C-alpha cells in the first residue's frame, strides 16, 4: 500500500511540474504580446473628461475629448495583466508553484502600497486612478506595470527566451521607421484615407480626427519616440555585439541601425544622451565577451553605418545635429547661413516721438523676464516648481497623472524658462519627478530602492557568469532608466520595459540558483 501512495505522490509532482511549465508558457506568450504588440496600437478613442477645475482654459475643462495613442494600449495592458495574474495565482495555489524569495518582493509591495495610498489621499482621486485622458498613466496602469514585473520575475522561460523577445520587437522598429520617415519627409500617414479609416475604427458616429493631428510613430510624441528607440538601439546593438551566431548578429545590427535612425528623426536630445551613456556599458560587455574581436567589429560597423544615416538626416533637417551631437558641439555645420539683407539708408534714423511715451504722472513699467528656453528645454523650471508642490503634500503626493490640474500655470517667470508664460504644463517630463509628485517622498524612496535592487542583482550575477541574455536585457532596462530622467511614462513604453526587466531578473535569479544550488 505504501508503494502505491509513493507512486501517486510521484505522479502528482510530475503533473504539477508539467502544469507549471504549461502555465509559464502561456504567461510568457502574454508578456510577448505586451512587449511586441501593445506599443503598435494606435486607435482613436473618445472619453468624457470630468475636470476638477472650473475654468475657461480648454486644456483643463470638462467635456468630450479624444485620444489616439494611449487608451487602447492601457486597456490591452490591463486585460493582459488580469489574465496573466489569474494564471499565475492558479499556478501558485493549485500547481505547487513558488514565488522566488528575494528582498525585491518587499520593494515591489511597498511601492504598490504607496501607489494605492497616494490615490486614496489624492485631491483628484478619479484622475489619479485612471490618469489623464490622453496619457492613461494613473494608478491602475502603474499597478499593472508592477504586476507584470513581478509575474515575469517568477516564471521560467525557454532556452531561446532572448530570441523571442528580440524578434517580437522587430515589427515595432520596422513599422515606426516607416511612419516617422514618411513624416520626416513631409508625407504624414494620418492624412492617408486608409490609415485614417483604420485608426478611426472604434470612434462613434460623427467623431473625427482633428486637422492638426500628426502621426510621428506609434507613440504619442517626439520625446517618447526618442527615448524608446534609444532603448531599442542599445538593446539590439548589445544583442548584435554579444551574439555568437554571425547571421543573427547581422540581423540585430541592421535593426540597431534602423532604431538609431528613428531616434535621430525624433529630434530630441534624451535619446542621444541615453545611447551615449549606455555605449560604455556595451563596450564593457563586448570586452568581457568570448568573441571579443567579433563584438568590437560589430560595434565599429554600427558606428560606420550610422554615420551616413546621420549625414542624410541632418542634411534634410539641421535639428538632427542640434538635438544630438549639438548637445556637445554647438556649431552646426548643417545650418545654411542666410545672407544679411541690405539695410535702407534711413533705417537707423530714430525720431524722439517714436521711442518715448509720456504720461501726466510719472510711473515705471514692470520689467518682464526676457523670453528664453531654460535648461533642459524648460525641464529645470518644471522640476523646481514640482518640488515646491511636493512640499505641501510630502507624504503621499497628489496621485499619478494629476499634474496638469495642480501645476502653477501662467506664472510670469515661466517666460525666462519656457518662453511662453501661458503654456499649460501637463506632465513633469521625468519619470522620477513624476514618482515624487505622484506618490510623495515615501513612494519615491520605495521606487528608488526597487530600481537599485533591479540593477544590483543582475550586475552582481553577470560579473561572475557573463551571461549575454542578462547583459542585453539589463542594458535595455538601464537605457529605460536613463531616458526616464528626461521623459515621462506611458503604457506603450513602461509596460514593455517593466516586463522586459522582469524577464531579465528571472534569468538572473535562475542563473544564481544554478550557481549556488539554492534560492536567493
Coordinates of C-alpha atoms in Angstrom, one line a residue:
X1 CA 0.0 0.0 0.0
X2 CA 2.8 2.4 0.9
X3 CA 4.4 1.9 -2.6
X4 CA 1.0 2.8 -4.2
X5 CA 0.9 6.1 -2.3
X6 CA 4.5 6.8 -3.2
X7 CA 3.7 6.3 -6.9
X8 CA 0.6 8.5 -6.6
X9 CA 2.7 11.3 -4.9
X10 CA 5.4 11.0 -7.6
X11 CA 2.8 11.2 -10.4
X12 CA 1.3 14.3 -8.7
X13 CA 4.6 16.0 -8.5
X14 CA 5.3 15.3 -12.2
X15 CA 1.8 16.5 -13.1
X16 CA 2.4 19.7 -11.2
X17 CA 5.7 20.3 -12.9
X18 CA 4.1 19.8 -16.3
X19 CA 1.2 22.1 -15.4
X20 CA 3.7 24.8 -14.2
X21 CA 5.6 24.6 -17.5
X22 CA 2.3 24.9 -19.4
X23 CA 1.2 28.0 -17.4
X24 CA 4.6 29.6 -17.7
X25 CA 4.5 29.1 -21.5
X26 CA 1.1 30.9 -21.7
X27 CA 2.2 33.7 -19.4
X28 CA 5.3 34.2 -21.5
X29 CA 3.1 34.4 -24.6
X30 CA 1.1 37.2 -22.9
X31 CA 4.3 39.0 -22.0
X32 CA 5.4 38.9 -25.6
X33 CA 2.1 40.5 -26.6
X34 CA 2.8 43.3 -24.1
X35 CA 6.3 43.7 -25.5
X36 CA 5.8 43.3 -29.2
X37 CA 2.1 44.3 -29.9
X38 CA 0.9 46.8 -27.3
X39 CA 3.3 49.6 -28.5
X40 CA 1.9 49.3 -32.0
X41 CA -1.7 50.1 -31.0
X42 CA -2.9 53.4 -32.5
X43 CA -6.7 53.6 -32.2
X44 CA -8.8 56.8 -31.7
X45 CA -11.0 56.8 -28.6
X46 CA -13.5 59.3 -27.2
X47 CA -13.8 59.8 -23.5
X48 CA -15.9 62.0 -21.2
X49 CA -13.5 64.1 -19.1
X50 CA -14.7 65.4 -15.7
X51 CA -12.3 68.1 -14.8
X52 CA -11.7 69.0 -11.1
X53 CA -11.5 72.7 -12.1
X54 CA -13.9 75.3 -13.2
X55 CA -12.1 77.3 -15.8
X56 CA -12.3 78.6 -19.4
X57 CA -8.9 77.1 -20.3
X58 CA -9.7 74.5 -22.9
X59 CA -6.9 72.1 -21.8
X60 CA -8.3 72.0 -18.3
X61 CA -12.1 72.0 -19.0
X62 CA -14.5 69.1 -18.8
X63 CA -16.1 67.6 -21.9
X64 CA -15.8 65.0 -24.6
X65 CA -12.2 64.6 -25.7
X66 CA -10.3 62.3 -27.9
X67 CA -7.0 60.3 -27.8
X68 CA -5.1 58.4 -30.4
X69 CA -2.3 56.6 -28.6
X70 CA -2.9 55.5 -25.0
X71 CA -6.4 54.5 -24.2
X72 CA -6.4 51.1 -26.0
X73 CA -2.8 50.5 -25.1
X74 CA -3.7 50.8 -21.4
X75 CA -6.8 48.7 -21.9
X76 CA -4.7 45.9 -23.5
X77 CA -2.2 46.1 -20.7
X78 CA -4.9 45.8 -18.1
X79 CA -6.6 42.8 -19.8
X80 CA -3.3 41.0 -20.2
X81 CA -2.2 41.7 -16.6
X82 CA -5.5 40.3 -15.3
X83 CA -5.2 37.2 -17.5
X84 CA -1.5 36.7 -16.5
X85 CA -2.4 37.3 -12.8
X86 CA -5.1 34.7 -12.8
X87 CA -2.8 32.1 -14.4
X88 CA 0.0 32.9 -12.0
X89 CA -2.3 32.6 -9.0
X90 CA -3.6 29.3 -10.3
X91 CA 0.0 28.1 -10.6
X92 CA 0.8 29.1 -7.0
X93 CA -2.4 27.9 -5.4
X94 CA -3.2 24.7 -7.4
X95 CA 0.1 23.5 -9.0
X96 CA 2.5 23.9 -6.1
X97 CA 4.2 26.9 -7.8
X98 CA 6.6 29.0 -5.8
X99 CA 7.5 32.7 -5.6
X100 CA 11.2 33.4 -5.7
X101 CA 12.5 34.5 -2.3
X102 CA 14.1 37.9 -2.7
X103 CA 14.1 41.2 -0.9
X104 CA 12.9 42.7 -4.2
X105 CA 9.5 41.4 -3.4
X106 CA 9.2 43.7 -0.4
X107 CA 10.3 46.7 -2.5
X108 CA 7.6 45.9 -5.1
X109 CA 5.0 45.5 -2.4
X110 CA 6.0 48.7 -0.7
X111 CA 5.8 50.7 -3.9
X112 CA 2.4 49.2 -4.8
X113 CA 1.1 50.2 -1.3
X114 CA 2.4 53.7 -1.8
X115 CA 0.6 54.0 -5.1
X116 CA -2.7 52.9 -3.5
X117 CA -2.3 55.3 -0.6
X118 CA -1.4 58.2 -2.9
X119 CA -4.5 57.5 -4.9
X120 CA -6.8 57.3 -1.9
X121 CA -5.5 60.6 -0.5
X122 CA -5.2 62.3 -3.8
X123 CA -7.2 65.6 -4.2
X124 CA -8.2 64.3 -7.7
X125 CA -9.0 60.6 -7.0
X126 CA -10.6 59.6 -10.3
X127 CA -7.9 61.2 -12.4
X128 CA -5.2 59.6 -10.1
X129 CA -6.8 56.3 -10.6
X130 CA -7.2 56.3 -14.4
X131 CA -4.8 59.1 -15.5
X132 CA -5.3 61.9 -18.0
X133 CA -7.5 61.1 -20.9
X134 CA -4.6 61.4 -23.4
X135 CA -2.0 59.6 -21.2
X136 CA -3.8 56.9 -19.2
X137 CA -0.9 56.5 -16.8
X138 CA -2.6 56.6 -13.5
X139 CA -2.6 54.1 -10.6
X140 CA -4.2 51.3 -12.5
X141 CA -1.6 51.4 -15.2
X142 CA 1.3 51.6 -12.7
X143 CA -0.1 48.6 -10.6
X144 CA -0.2 46.7 -13.9
X145 CA 3.4 47.5 -14.6
X146 CA 4.4 46.3 -11.2
X147 CA 2.3 43.1 -11.5
X148 CA 3.8 42.3 -14.9
X149 CA 7.3 42.9 -13.5
X150 CA 6.6 40.6 -10.5
X151 CA 4.9 37.8 -12.6
X152 CA 7.7 37.9 -15.2
X153 CA 10.3 37.7 -12.4
X154 CA 8.7 34.5 -11.1
X155 CA 8.2 32.2 -14.1
X156 CA 10.6 30.0 -16.1
X157 CA 11.4 30.6 -19.7
X158 CA 12.6 28.6 -22.7
X159 CA 16.2 28.5 -23.6
X160 CA 15.7 30.8 -26.6
X161 CA 13.8 33.4 -24.5
X162 CA 16.1 36.2 -25.7
X163 CA 15.4 35.5 -29.3
X164 CA 11.7 35.5 -28.7
X165 CA 11.9 38.9 -27.0
X166 CA 14.2 40.4 -29.7
X167 CA 12.1 39.1 -32.6
X168 CA 8.9 40.4 -31.1
X169 CA 10.4 43.9 -31.2
X170 CA 11.4 43.8 -34.8
X171 CA 8.0 44.9 -36.1
X172 CA 8.0 47.9 -33.7
X173 CA 11.3 49.2 -35.2
X174 CA 10.4 48.5 -38.8
X175 CA 6.8 50.0 -38.6
X176 CA 7.9 53.1 -36.7
X177 CA 10.8 53.6 -39.1
X178 CA 8.4 53.7 -42.0
X179 CA 5.9 56.0 -40.2
X180 CA 8.5 58.5 -39.0
X181 CA 10.3 58.5 -42.3
X182 CA 7.1 59.5 -44.1
X183 CA 6.5 62.3 -41.6
X184 CA 10.1 63.4 -41.7
X185 CA 9.9 63.8 -45.5
X186 CA 6.5 65.6 -45.4
X187 CA 4.1 62.7 -46.0
X188 CA 2.1 62.4 -42.8
X189 CA 0.4 59.0 -42.8
X190 CA -2.6 60.2 -40.7
X191 CA -3.7 62.2 -43.8
X192 CA -4.0 59.0 -45.9
X193 CA -7.5 57.8 -46.2
X194 CA -6.7 54.1 -45.5
X195 CA -4.7 54.8 -42.3
X196 CA -7.3 57.3 -41.0
X197 CA -10.1 54.8 -41.6
X198 CA -8.1 52.1 -39.6
X199 CA -7.3 54.4 -36.7
X200 CA -10.9 55.6 -36.5
X201 CA -12.4 52.1 -36.4
X202 CA -13.8 52.4 -32.9
X203 CA -14.9 56.0 -33.0
X204 CA -18.6 56.7 -32.5
X205 CA -20.6 58.1 -35.4
X206 CA -19.9 61.8 -36.0
X207 CA -16.5 61.8 -34.3
X208 CA -13.5 62.7 -36.4
X209 CA -9.7 63.3 -36.1
X210 CA -8.7 66.9 -35.7
X211 CA -7.0 68.6 -38.7
X212 CA -3.9 69.4 -36.6
X213 CA -3.2 65.7 -35.7
X214 CA 0.1 64.2 -37.0
X215 CA 1.5 60.7 -36.8
X216 CA 5.2 60.6 -35.9
X217 CA 5.0 57.0 -34.8
X218 CA 3.0 54.6 -32.7
X219 CA 3.9 56.5 -29.6
X220 CA 2.5 59.8 -28.5
X221 CA 5.1 62.4 -29.2
X222 CA 8.7 63.1 -30.3
X223 CA 10.3 62.8 -26.8
X224 CA 8.7 59.3 -26.3
X225 CA 9.9 58.2 -29.7
X226 CA 13.4 59.3 -29.0
X227 CA 13.6 57.7 -25.6
X228 CA 12.0 54.4 -26.7
X229 CA 14.2 54.0 -29.8
X230 CA 17.3 54.9 -27.9
X231 CA 16.4 51.8 -25.8
X232 CA 15.9 49.8 -28.9
X233 CA 19.3 50.9 -30.3
X234 CA 21.0 49.9 -27.1
X235 CA 19.2 46.6 -26.8
X236 CA 19.8 45.5 -30.4
X237 CA 23.4 46.8 -30.5
X238 CA 24.2 44.8 -27.3
X239 CA 22.5 41.8 -28.8
X240 CA 24.5 42.1 -32.0
X241 CA 27.8 42.5 -30.2
X242 CA 27.2 39.5 -27.9
X243 CA 25.5 37.2 -30.3
X244 CA 27.8 34.2 -31.3
X245 CA 25.8 33.3 -34.4
X246 CA 27.0 35.7 -37.1
X247 CA 23.7 35.6 -39.0
X248 CA 21.6 36.6 -36.0
X249 CA 24.3 39.2 -35.1
X250 CA 24.0 40.9 -38.5
X251 CA 20.2 40.9 -38.2
X252 CA 20.3 42.6 -34.8
X253 CA 22.9 45.0 -36.2
X254 CA 20.6 46.1 -39.0
X255 CA 17.7 46.7 -36.6
X256 CA 20.1 48.7 -34.3
X257 CA 20.9 51.0 -37.2
X258 CA 17.2 51.3 -38.1
X259 CA 16.5 52.1 -34.4
X260 CA 19.0 54.9 -34.3
X261 CA 17.6 56.3 -37.5
X262 CA 14.2 56.5 -35.8
X263 CA 15.8 58.1 -32.7
X264 CA 17.5 60.8 -34.8
X265 CA 14.4 61.6 -36.7
X266 CA 12.5 62.0 -33.4
X267 CA 14.6 65.2 -32.8
X268 CA 15.0 65.0 -29.1
X269 CA 18.2 65.1 -27.0
X270 CA 17.1 62.5 -24.5
X271 CA 17.7 59.6 -26.9
X272 CA 21.2 60.7 -27.9
X273 CA 22.2 61.1 -24.2
X274 CA 20.9 57.6 -23.4
X275 CA 22.8 55.9 -26.2
X276 CA 25.9 57.8 -25.4
X277 CA 25.9 56.7 -21.7
X278 CA 24.9 53.1 -22.4
X279 CA 27.6 52.8 -25.1
X280 CA 30.1 52.5 -22.2
X281 CA 28.1 49.5 -20.9
X282 CA 28.0 47.9 -24.3
X283 CA 31.8 48.3 -24.7
X284 CA 32.4 46.8 -21.3
X285 CA 30.1 43.8 -22.2
X286 CA 31.9 43.4 -25.5
X287 CA 35.3 43.4 -23.7
X288 CA 34.0 40.6 -21.5
X289 CA 32.6 38.5 -24.3
X290 CA 34.0 35.3 -25.5
X291 CA 34.3 36.5 -29.1
X292 CA 35.9 39.9 -28.2
X293 CA 37.1 40.7 -31.7
X294 CA 33.8 40.0 -33.3
X295 CA 32.0 42.0 -30.7
X296 CA 34.2 45.1 -31.3
X297 CA 33.9 44.6 -35.0
X298 CA 30.1 44.7 -34.8
X299 CA 30.2 47.9 -32.8
X300 CA 32.6 49.6 -35.3
X301 CA 30.4 48.5 -38.2
X302 CA 27.4 50.0 -36.3
X303 CA 29.2 53.4 -35.9
X304 CA 30.4 53.4 -39.5
X305 CA 26.9 52.5 -40.8
X306 CA 25.2 55.1 -38.6
X307 CA 27.4 58.0 -39.9
X308 CA 25.9 58.2 -43.4
X309 CA 22.4 57.8 -41.9
X310 CA 23.1 60.8 -39.6
X311 CA 24.5 62.8 -42.5
X312 CA 21.5 62.3 -44.7
X313 CA 19.0 63.1 -42.0
X314 CA 20.9 66.2 -40.7
X315 CA 21.2 67.5 -44.3
X316 CA 17.4 67.3 -44.5
X317 CA 16.8 68.9 -41.1
X318 CA 19.6 70.6 -39.2
X319 CA 17.8 70.0 -35.9
X320 CA 19.0 66.3 -36.1
X321 CA 22.5 67.7 -35.4
X322 CA 21.2 70.3 -32.8
X323 CA 19.3 67.7 -30.8
X324 CA 22.1 65.1 -30.8
X325 CA 25.8 66.0 -31.4
X326 CA 24.8 69.6 -30.9
X327 CA 24.4 68.9 -27.2
X328 CA 28.2 68.8 -27.1
X329 CA 29.3 70.7 -30.3
X330 CA 27.2 73.9 -30.6
X331 CA 28.4 74.9 -34.0
X332 CA 26.1 73.2 -36.6
X333 CA 27.7 72.6 -40.0
X334 CA 24.3 71.8 -41.4
X335 CA 22.8 75.2 -40.8
X336 CA 22.8 77.2 -44.0
X337 CA 23.9 80.8 -43.5
X338 CA 21.3 83.3 -44.8
X339 CA 22.7 86.4 -46.5
X340 CA 22.2 89.5 -44.4
X341 CA 19.6 91.7 -46.1
X342 CA 20.7 95.2 -47.2
X343 CA 19.6 97.9 -44.8
X344 CA 18.0 101.1 -46.0
X345 CA 19.9 104.4 -45.7
X346 CA 17.3 105.8 -43.4
X347 CA 16.7 102.7 -41.3
X348 CA 18.9 103.9 -38.4
X349 CA 17.1 107.3 -38.1
X350 CA 15.1 107.5 -34.9
X351 CA 12.5 110.0 -34.0
X352 CA 12.0 111.1 -30.4
X353 CA 8.2 110.7 -30.7
X354 CA 8.6 107.2 -31.9
X355 CA 10.7 105.9 -29.0
X356 CA 9.3 107.6 -25.9
X357 CA 6.0 107.8 -24.2
X358 CA 4.8 110.4 -21.7
X359 CA 2.1 110.4 -19.1
X360 CA 0.6 113.0 -16.8
X361 CA 2.1 111.3 -13.8
X362 CA 5.5 109.6 -13.6
X363 CA 5.4 105.8 -13.3
X364 CA 7.7 102.9 -14.2
X365 CA 6.6 99.9 -16.2
X366 CA 7.3 96.5 -14.7
X367 CA 10.4 94.8 -16.0
X368 CA 9.4 91.4 -17.6
X369 CA 11.8 88.5 -17.7
X370 CA 13.4 88.0 -21.1
X371 CA 11.9 85.3 -23.2
X372 CA 14.1 82.2 -23.4
X373 CA 14.1 78.4 -23.2
X374 CA 15.7 77.4 -19.9
X375 CA 17.9 74.4 -19.0
X376 CA 16.6 71.1 -20.3
X377 CA 14.1 72.8 -22.6
X378 CA 12.4 74.2 -19.5
X379 CA 12.6 71.0 -17.5
X380 CA 14.6 72.5 -14.7
X381 CA 11.9 75.2 -14.2
X382 CA 9.1 72.5 -14.2
X383 CA 11.1 70.3 -11.7
X384 CA 11.7 73.3 -9.4
X385 CA 8.0 74.1 -9.3
X386 CA 7.1 70.5 -8.8
X387 CA 9.4 70.2 -5.7
X388 CA 7.6 73.3 -4.3
X389 CA 4.3 71.4 -4.9
X390 CA 5.6 68.3 -3.1
X391 CA 6.4 70.4 0.0
X392 CA 2.7 70.9 0.5
X393 CA 1.9 67.1 0.3
X394 CA 5.2 65.4 1.2
X395 CA 4.0 62.0 2.4
X396 CA 1.6 60.7 -0.2
X397 CA 1.8 63.3 -3.1
X398 CA -1.0 64.2 -5.4
X399 CA -1.7 60.9 -7.2
X400 CA -0.3 59.8 -10.6
X401 CA -1.1 61.8 -13.7
X402 CA -2.9 64.7 -12.0
X403 CA 0.0 67.0 -12.7
X404 CA -1.9 69.3 -15.1
X405 CA -4.5 70.2 -12.5
X406 CA -2.1 71.2 -9.8
X407 CA 0.9 72.8 -11.5
X408 CA 1.0 76.6 -11.2
X409 CA 0.3 77.8 -14.8
X410 CA 0.6 81.3 -16.1
X411 CA 3.4 82.4 -13.9
X412 CA 5.2 85.3 -15.4
X413 CA 8.6 83.8 -14.5
X414 CA 7.9 81.0 -17.0
X415 CA 8.9 83.4 -19.7
X416 CA 12.6 83.0 -18.6
X417 CA 12.5 79.2 -18.8
X418 CA 9.7 78.1 -21.1
X419 CA 9.4 81.1 -23.5
X420 CA 5.7 81.3 -23.0
X421 CA 4.0 82.1 -19.7
X422 CA 0.7 80.8 -20.9
X423 CA 1.9 77.3 -21.7
X424 CA -0.1 74.6 -20.0
X425 CA 2.3 72.1 -18.4
X426 CA 0.6 68.7 -18.3
X427 CA 3.4 66.4 -17.2
X428 CA 6.7 66.6 -15.2
X429 CA 9.0 65.5 -18.1
X430 CA 10.7 62.9 -15.8
X431 CA 9.5 59.6 -14.5
X432 CA 11.4 60.2 -11.3
X433 CA 9.9 63.6 -10.7
X434 CA 6.5 62.0 -11.6
X435 CA 7.0 59.5 -8.8
X436 CA 7.9 62.2 -6.3
X437 CA 4.9 64.3 -7.3
X438 CA 2.5 61.4 -7.6
X439 CA 3.4 59.3 -4.5
X440 CA 5.3 61.7 -2.3
X441 CA 8.6 61.0 -0.6
X442 CA 7.6 57.6 0.8
X443 CA 6.6 56.2 -2.6
X444 CA 9.6 57.8 -4.3
X445 CA 12.0 56.2 -1.9
X446 CA 10.3 52.8 -2.4
X447 CA 10.7 53.2 -6.1
X448 CA 14.4 54.1 -5.9
X449 CA 15.1 51.1 -3.6
X450 CA 13.3 48.9 -6.1
X451 CA 15.4 50.3 -9.0
X452 CA 18.7 49.9 -7.1
X453 CA 17.9 46.2 -6.4
X454 CA 16.7 45.6 -10.0
X455 CA 20.2 46.8 -11.2
X456 CA 22.3 45.4 -8.4
X457 CA 21.1 41.7 -8.7
X458 CA 21.8 41.4 -12.4
X459 CA 25.1 43.3 -12.2
X460 CA 26.3 41.1 -9.4
X461 CA 25.5 37.9 -11.3
X462 CA 26.6 39.0 -14.7
X463 CA 30.1 40.0 -13.5
X464 CA 30.6 36.4 -12.3
X465 CA 28.8 34.4 -15.1
X466 CA 28.9 36.8 -18.0
X467 CA 25.6 35.7 -19.4
X468 CA 24.7 37.6 -22.6
X469 CA 21.0 37.4 -22.0
X470 CA 21.4 39.2 -18.7
X471 CA 23.7 41.8 -20.3
X472 CA 21.3 42.5 -23.1
X473 CA 18.1 42.7 -21.1
X474 CA 19.9 44.6 -18.3
X475 CA 21.3 47.1 -20.8
X476 CA 17.7 47.7 -22.2
X477 CA 16.5 48.3 -18.6
X478 CA 19.4 50.6 -17.9
X479 CA 18.6 52.6 -21.0
X480 CA 15.0 52.9 -19.9
X481 CA 16.0 54.3 -16.5
X482 CA 18.4 56.8 -18.1
X483 CA 15.9 58.2 -20.6
X484 CA 13.4 58.3 -17.8
X485 CA 15.3 61.2 -16.3
X486 CA 14.0 63.4 -19.2
X487 CA 10.9 61.6 -20.3
X488 CA 7.5 60.6 -18.8
X489 CA 5.9 57.2 -18.5
X490 CA 3.3 55.8 -20.9
X491 CA 1.6 52.4 -21.3
X492 CA 3.3 51.9 -24.6
X493 CA 6.8 52.3 -23.1
X494 CA 6.6 51.4 -19.4
X495 CA 4.6 48.2 -19.7
X496 CA 7.1 47.0 -22.3
X497 CA 10.2 47.8 -20.2
X498 CA 8.9 46.6 -16.8
X499 CA 8.0 43.3 -18.5
X500 CA 11.5 43.0 -20.0
X501 CA 13.1 43.9 -16.7
X502 CA 11.1 41.1 -15.0
X503 CA 12.3 38.6 -17.6
X504 CA 15.9 39.8 -17.1
X505 CA 15.6 39.4 -13.3
X506 CA 14.1 35.9 -13.8
X507 CA 17.1 34.9 -15.8
X508 CA 19.3 36.5 -13.2
X509 CA 17.8 34.5 -10.3
X510 CA 17.7 31.3 -12.4
X511 CA 21.4 31.7 -13.1
X512 CA 22.2 32.4 -9.5
X513 CA 20.2 29.4 -8.4
X514 CA 22.2 27.2 -10.8
X515 CA 25.5 28.7 -9.5
X516 CA 24.6 28.4 -5.8
X517 CA 22.3 25.4 -5.8
X518 CA 19.7 27.3 -3.8
X519 CA 17.2 30.2 -3.9
X520 CA 18.3 33.8 -3.3

